[in-house]
Coordinates of C-alpha atoms and ligand atoms in Angstrom, one line a residue:
X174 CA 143.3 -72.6 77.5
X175 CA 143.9 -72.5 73.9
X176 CA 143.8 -68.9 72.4
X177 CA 142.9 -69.9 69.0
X178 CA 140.5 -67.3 67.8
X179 CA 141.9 -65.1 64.7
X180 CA 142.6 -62.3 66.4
X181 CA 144.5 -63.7 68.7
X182 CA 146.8 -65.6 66.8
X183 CA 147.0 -62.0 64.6
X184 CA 148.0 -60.2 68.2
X185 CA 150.1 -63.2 69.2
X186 CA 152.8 -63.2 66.0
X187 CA 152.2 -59.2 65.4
X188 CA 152.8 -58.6 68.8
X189 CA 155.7 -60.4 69.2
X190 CA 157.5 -58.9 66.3
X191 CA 156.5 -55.5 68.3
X192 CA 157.3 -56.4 71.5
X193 CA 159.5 -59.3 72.6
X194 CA 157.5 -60.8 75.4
X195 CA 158.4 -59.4 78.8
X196 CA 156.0 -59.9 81.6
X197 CA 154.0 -56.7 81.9
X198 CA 153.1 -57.1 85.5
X199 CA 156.4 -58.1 86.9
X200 CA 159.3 -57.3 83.7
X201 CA 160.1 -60.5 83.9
X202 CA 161.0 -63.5 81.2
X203 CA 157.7 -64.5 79.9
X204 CA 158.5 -68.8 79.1
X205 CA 156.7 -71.7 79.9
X206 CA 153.0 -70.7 80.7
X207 CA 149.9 -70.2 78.8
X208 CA 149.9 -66.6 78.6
X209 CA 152.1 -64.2 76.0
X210 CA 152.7 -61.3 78.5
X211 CA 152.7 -62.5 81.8
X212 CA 155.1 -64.4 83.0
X213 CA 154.2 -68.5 84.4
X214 CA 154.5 -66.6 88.1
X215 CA 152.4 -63.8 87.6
X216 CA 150.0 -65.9 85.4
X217 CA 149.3 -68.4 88.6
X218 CA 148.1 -65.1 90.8
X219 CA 144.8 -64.6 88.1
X220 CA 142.0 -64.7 89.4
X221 CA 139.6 -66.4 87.0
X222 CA 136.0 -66.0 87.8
X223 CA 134.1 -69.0 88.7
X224 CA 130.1 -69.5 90.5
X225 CA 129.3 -68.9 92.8
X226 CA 129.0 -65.2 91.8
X227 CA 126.9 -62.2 92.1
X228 CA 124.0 -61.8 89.7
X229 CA 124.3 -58.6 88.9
X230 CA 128.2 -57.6 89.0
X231 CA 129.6 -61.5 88.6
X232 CA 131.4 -60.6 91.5
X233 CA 132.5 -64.3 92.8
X234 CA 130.9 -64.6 96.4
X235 CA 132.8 -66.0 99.1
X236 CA 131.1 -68.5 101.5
X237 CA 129.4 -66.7 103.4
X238 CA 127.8 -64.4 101.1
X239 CA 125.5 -67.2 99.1
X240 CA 122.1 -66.8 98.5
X241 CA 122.5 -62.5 98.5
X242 CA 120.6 -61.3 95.9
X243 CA 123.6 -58.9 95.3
X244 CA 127.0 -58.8 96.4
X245 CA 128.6 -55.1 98.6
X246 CA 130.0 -53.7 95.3
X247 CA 126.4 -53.7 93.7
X248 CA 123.6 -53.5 96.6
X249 CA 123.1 -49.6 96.2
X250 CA 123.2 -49.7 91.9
X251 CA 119.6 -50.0 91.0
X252 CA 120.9 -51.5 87.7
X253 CA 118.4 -51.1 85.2
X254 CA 120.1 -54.1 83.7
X255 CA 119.2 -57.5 84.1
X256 CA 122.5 -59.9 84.5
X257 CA 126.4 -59.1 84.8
X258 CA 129.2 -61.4 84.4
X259 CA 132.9 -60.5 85.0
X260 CA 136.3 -62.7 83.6
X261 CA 138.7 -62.0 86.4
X262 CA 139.0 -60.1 89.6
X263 CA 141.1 -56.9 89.0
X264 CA 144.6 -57.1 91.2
X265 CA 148.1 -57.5 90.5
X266 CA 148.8 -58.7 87.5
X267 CA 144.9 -58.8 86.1
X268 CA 144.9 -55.3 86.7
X269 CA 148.5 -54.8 84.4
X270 CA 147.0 -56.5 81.4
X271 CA 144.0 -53.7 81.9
X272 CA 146.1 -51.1 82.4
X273 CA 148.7 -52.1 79.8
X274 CA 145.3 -51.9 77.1
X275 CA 143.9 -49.0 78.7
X276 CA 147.0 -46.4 79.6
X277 CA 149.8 -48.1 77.5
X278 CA 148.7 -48.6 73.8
X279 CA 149.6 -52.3 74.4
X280 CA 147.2 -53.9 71.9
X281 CA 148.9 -57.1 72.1
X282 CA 148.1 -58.2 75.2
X283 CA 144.5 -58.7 73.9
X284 CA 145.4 -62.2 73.0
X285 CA 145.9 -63.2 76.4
X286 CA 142.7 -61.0 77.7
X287 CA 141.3 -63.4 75.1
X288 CA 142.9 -66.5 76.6
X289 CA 141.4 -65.5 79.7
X290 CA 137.8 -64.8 78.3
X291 CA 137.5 -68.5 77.4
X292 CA 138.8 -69.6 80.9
X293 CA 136.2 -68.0 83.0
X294 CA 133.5 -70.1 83.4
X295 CA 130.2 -69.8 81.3
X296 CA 131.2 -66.5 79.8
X297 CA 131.1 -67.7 76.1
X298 CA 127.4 -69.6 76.6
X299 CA 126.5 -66.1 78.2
X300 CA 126.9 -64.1 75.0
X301 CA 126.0 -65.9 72.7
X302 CA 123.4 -65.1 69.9
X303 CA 123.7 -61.5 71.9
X304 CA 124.2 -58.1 70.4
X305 CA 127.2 -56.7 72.1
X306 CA 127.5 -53.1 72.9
X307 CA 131.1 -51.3 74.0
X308 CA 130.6 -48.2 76.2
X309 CA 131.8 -45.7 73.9
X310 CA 134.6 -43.5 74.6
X311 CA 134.3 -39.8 73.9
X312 CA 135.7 -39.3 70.8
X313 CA 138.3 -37.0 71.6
X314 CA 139.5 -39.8 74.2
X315 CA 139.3 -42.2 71.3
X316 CA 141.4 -40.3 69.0
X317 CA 144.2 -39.4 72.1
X318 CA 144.5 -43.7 72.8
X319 CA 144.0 -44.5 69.3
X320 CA 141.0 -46.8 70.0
X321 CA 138.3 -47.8 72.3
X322 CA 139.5 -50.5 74.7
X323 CA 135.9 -51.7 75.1
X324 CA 135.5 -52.2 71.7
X325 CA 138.5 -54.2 71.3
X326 CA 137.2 -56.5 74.1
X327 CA 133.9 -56.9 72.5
X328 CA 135.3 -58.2 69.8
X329 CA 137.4 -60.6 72.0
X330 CA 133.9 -61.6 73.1
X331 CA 132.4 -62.2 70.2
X332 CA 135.4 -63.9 68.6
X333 CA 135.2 -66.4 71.6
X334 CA 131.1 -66.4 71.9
X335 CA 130.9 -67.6 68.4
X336 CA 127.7 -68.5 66.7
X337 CA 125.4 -65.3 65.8
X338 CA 127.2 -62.9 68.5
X339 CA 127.9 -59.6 67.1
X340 CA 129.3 -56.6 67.8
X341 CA 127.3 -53.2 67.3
X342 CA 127.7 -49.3 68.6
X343 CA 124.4 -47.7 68.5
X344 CA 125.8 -45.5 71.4
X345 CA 127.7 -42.3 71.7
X346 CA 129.8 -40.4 74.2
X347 CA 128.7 -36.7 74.6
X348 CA 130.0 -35.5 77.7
X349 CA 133.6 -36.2 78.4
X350 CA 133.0 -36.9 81.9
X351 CA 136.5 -36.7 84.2
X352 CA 138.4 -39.6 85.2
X353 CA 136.1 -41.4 87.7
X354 CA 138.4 -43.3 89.6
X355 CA 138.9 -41.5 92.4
X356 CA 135.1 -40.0 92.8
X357 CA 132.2 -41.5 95.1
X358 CA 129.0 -43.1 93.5
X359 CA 127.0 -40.0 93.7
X360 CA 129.4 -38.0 92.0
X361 CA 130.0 -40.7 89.2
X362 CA 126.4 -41.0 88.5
X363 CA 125.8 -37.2 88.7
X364 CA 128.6 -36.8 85.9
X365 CA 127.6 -39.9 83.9
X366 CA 124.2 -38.4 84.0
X367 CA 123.3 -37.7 80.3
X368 CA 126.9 -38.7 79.8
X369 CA 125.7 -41.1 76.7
X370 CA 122.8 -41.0 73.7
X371 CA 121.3 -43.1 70.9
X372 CA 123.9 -42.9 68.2
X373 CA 122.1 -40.7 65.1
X374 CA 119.8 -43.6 63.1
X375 CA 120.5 -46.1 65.6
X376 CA 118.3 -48.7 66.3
X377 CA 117.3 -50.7 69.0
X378 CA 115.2 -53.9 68.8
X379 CA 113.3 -55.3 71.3
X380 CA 113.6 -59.1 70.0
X381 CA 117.4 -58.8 70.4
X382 CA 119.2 -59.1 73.2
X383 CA 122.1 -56.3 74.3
X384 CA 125.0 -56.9 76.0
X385 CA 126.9 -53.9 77.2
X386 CA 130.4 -54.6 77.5
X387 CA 133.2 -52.6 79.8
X388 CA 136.7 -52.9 80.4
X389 CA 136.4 -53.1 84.3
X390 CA 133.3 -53.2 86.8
X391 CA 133.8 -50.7 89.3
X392 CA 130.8 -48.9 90.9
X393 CA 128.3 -49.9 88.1
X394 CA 127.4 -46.6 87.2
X395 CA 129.2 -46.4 83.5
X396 CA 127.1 -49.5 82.7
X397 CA 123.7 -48.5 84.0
X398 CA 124.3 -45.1 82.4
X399 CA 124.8 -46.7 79.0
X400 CA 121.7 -49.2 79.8
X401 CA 119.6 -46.5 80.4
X402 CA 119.8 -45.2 77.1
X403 CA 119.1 -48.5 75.6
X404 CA 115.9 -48.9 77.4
X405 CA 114.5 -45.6 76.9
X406 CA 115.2 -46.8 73.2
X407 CA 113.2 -49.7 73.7
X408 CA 115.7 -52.2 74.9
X409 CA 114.3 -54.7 77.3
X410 CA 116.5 -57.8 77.6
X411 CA 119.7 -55.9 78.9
X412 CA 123.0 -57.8 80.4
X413 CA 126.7 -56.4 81.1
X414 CA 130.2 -58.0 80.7
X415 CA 133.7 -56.8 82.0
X416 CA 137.1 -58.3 81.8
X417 CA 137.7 -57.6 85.0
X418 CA 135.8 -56.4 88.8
X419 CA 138.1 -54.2 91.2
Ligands
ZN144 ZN1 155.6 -61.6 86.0
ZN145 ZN1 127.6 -57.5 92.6

C-alpha cells in the first residue's frame, strides 16, 4: 500500500505537524505499520473489501450467500442505481477513521482512508473515466463541520482513480433531514424524500457516467435519494461508492 497521491503526502506531513500520530481507534503508539493513525494492531482488524461482493451495496458475501442477486442490507432498496462498491466493512477501528472525519474535524486521517481506497480490490478501475458526485451536506451542516466529508473522499477517489476521473457537485441539500442513524428504512426514505435537487444551472449528461459517492453505506436510502435526482435529470449510467458498509 503506498499512499502516494498528493493529497496524501499533503495530509501525511501537515497532519503530523498537527497531530503527533496516536492511534485514533485504540490511543495507542502508532509505529511500524502502513497506516498514519492507526496503530500496526488496530490496522491488522481492517476489513478491506475483496469479491465476492454484493452488486449493488459491495457488501462482501460470505459463502453461502454467492450467486444472490443482492445481499440482506440491500434486497428491499429498489436502487435506481446500477452498481455499488464499498472500501471496508465499518467496525472497530474502520468505523474510528469514519468517525474521526465525520464527528471530529480530523482531516488528517484522509491519507490513510486513501491508503485504504487503493487496497480494496478493483475500486480504482471502478471509477475511472467517471464523474464523481459527493452527497452534499446541507449547507448549514457544512458550515458547523467546516466541510463536506463526502467531498473530501471524492477527491480521495479521484486522486487514486486517476486518468479522466473528476469530481463535480451538481447536487444540493434542501432539507436538513435529522440524523438517520437510529430511524427504520421507511422513516429514512420518507425524510430523504425531496431531501436533494439539481444544483441551479447544473447539468447532467447522459454520455457520462456518475458516480455518487458517500461516506458510509447503511440502508441505501441517502444514495438512491441523490440518484433519483440525477435520473430525473437525465442520468442514466448511475453507480455508488462508500468508504465504508456498516
Ligand atoms: Zn490502535
Ligand atoms: Zn448489498
Amino acid at each position: 500500500m503506498h499512499p502516494s497521491s498528493a493529497v496524501g503526502e499533503y495530509w501525511r506531513t501537515a497532519g503530523d505537524l498537527l497531530f503527533p500520530p496516536s492511534c485514533v481507534h485504540c490511543d495507542g503508539v502508532v509505529e511500524g505499520g502502513t497506516l498514519r493513525h492507526l496503530c500496526a494492531a488496530c490496522e491488522r482488524l481492517i476489513v478491506v473489501v475483496q469479491p465476492p461482493h454484493c452488486p449493488v451495496c459491495g457488501h462482501p458475501f460470505a459463502g453461502e450467500m454467492r450467486g444472490m442477486r443482492q445481499c440482506p442490507h440491500c434486497v428491499a432498496l429498489q436502487p435506481v442505481f446500477q452498481t455499488g462498491r464499498t472500501c471496508i466493512l465499518l467496525q472497530g477501528p474502520g468505523r474510528s477513521l469514519v468517525h474521526a472525519l465525520k464527528y471530529h474535524r480530523s482531516r488528517h486521517v484522509l491519507a490513510d482512508m486513501a491508503t485504504l481506497i487503493r487496497a480494496a480490490a478493483g475500486i480504482t478501475g471502478y471509477l475511472r473515466g467517471a464523474v464523481l458526485v459527493p452527497v452534499p451536506l446541507h449547507p448549514r451542516k457544512e458550515r458547523e463541520r467546516g466541510y463536506n466529508q463526502s467531498r473530501l473522499l471524492a477527491e480521495c477517489f479521484a486522486a487514486a482513480a486517476g486518468g479522466a476521473t473528476r469530481v463535480a457537485e451538481p447536487l444540493r441539500r434542501i432539507i436538513d433531514t435529522p440524523t438517520q442513524t437510529a430511524l427504520d428504512r421507511r422513516t429514512r426514505q420518507a425524510n430523504l424524500k425531496n431531501a436533494f435537487a439539481l444544483r441551479r444551472g447544473a447539468a447532467i449528461n447522459a454520455a457520462e457516467r456518475y458516480v455518487l459517492v458517500d461516506d458510509v453505506f447503511t440502508t441505501g436510502s441517502t444514495l438512491n435519494a441523490c440518484a433519483a435526482v440525477l435520473r430525473r435529470a437525465g442520468g442514466v449510467n448511475l453507480d455508488v461508492v462508500t468508504f465504508g458498509h456498516g
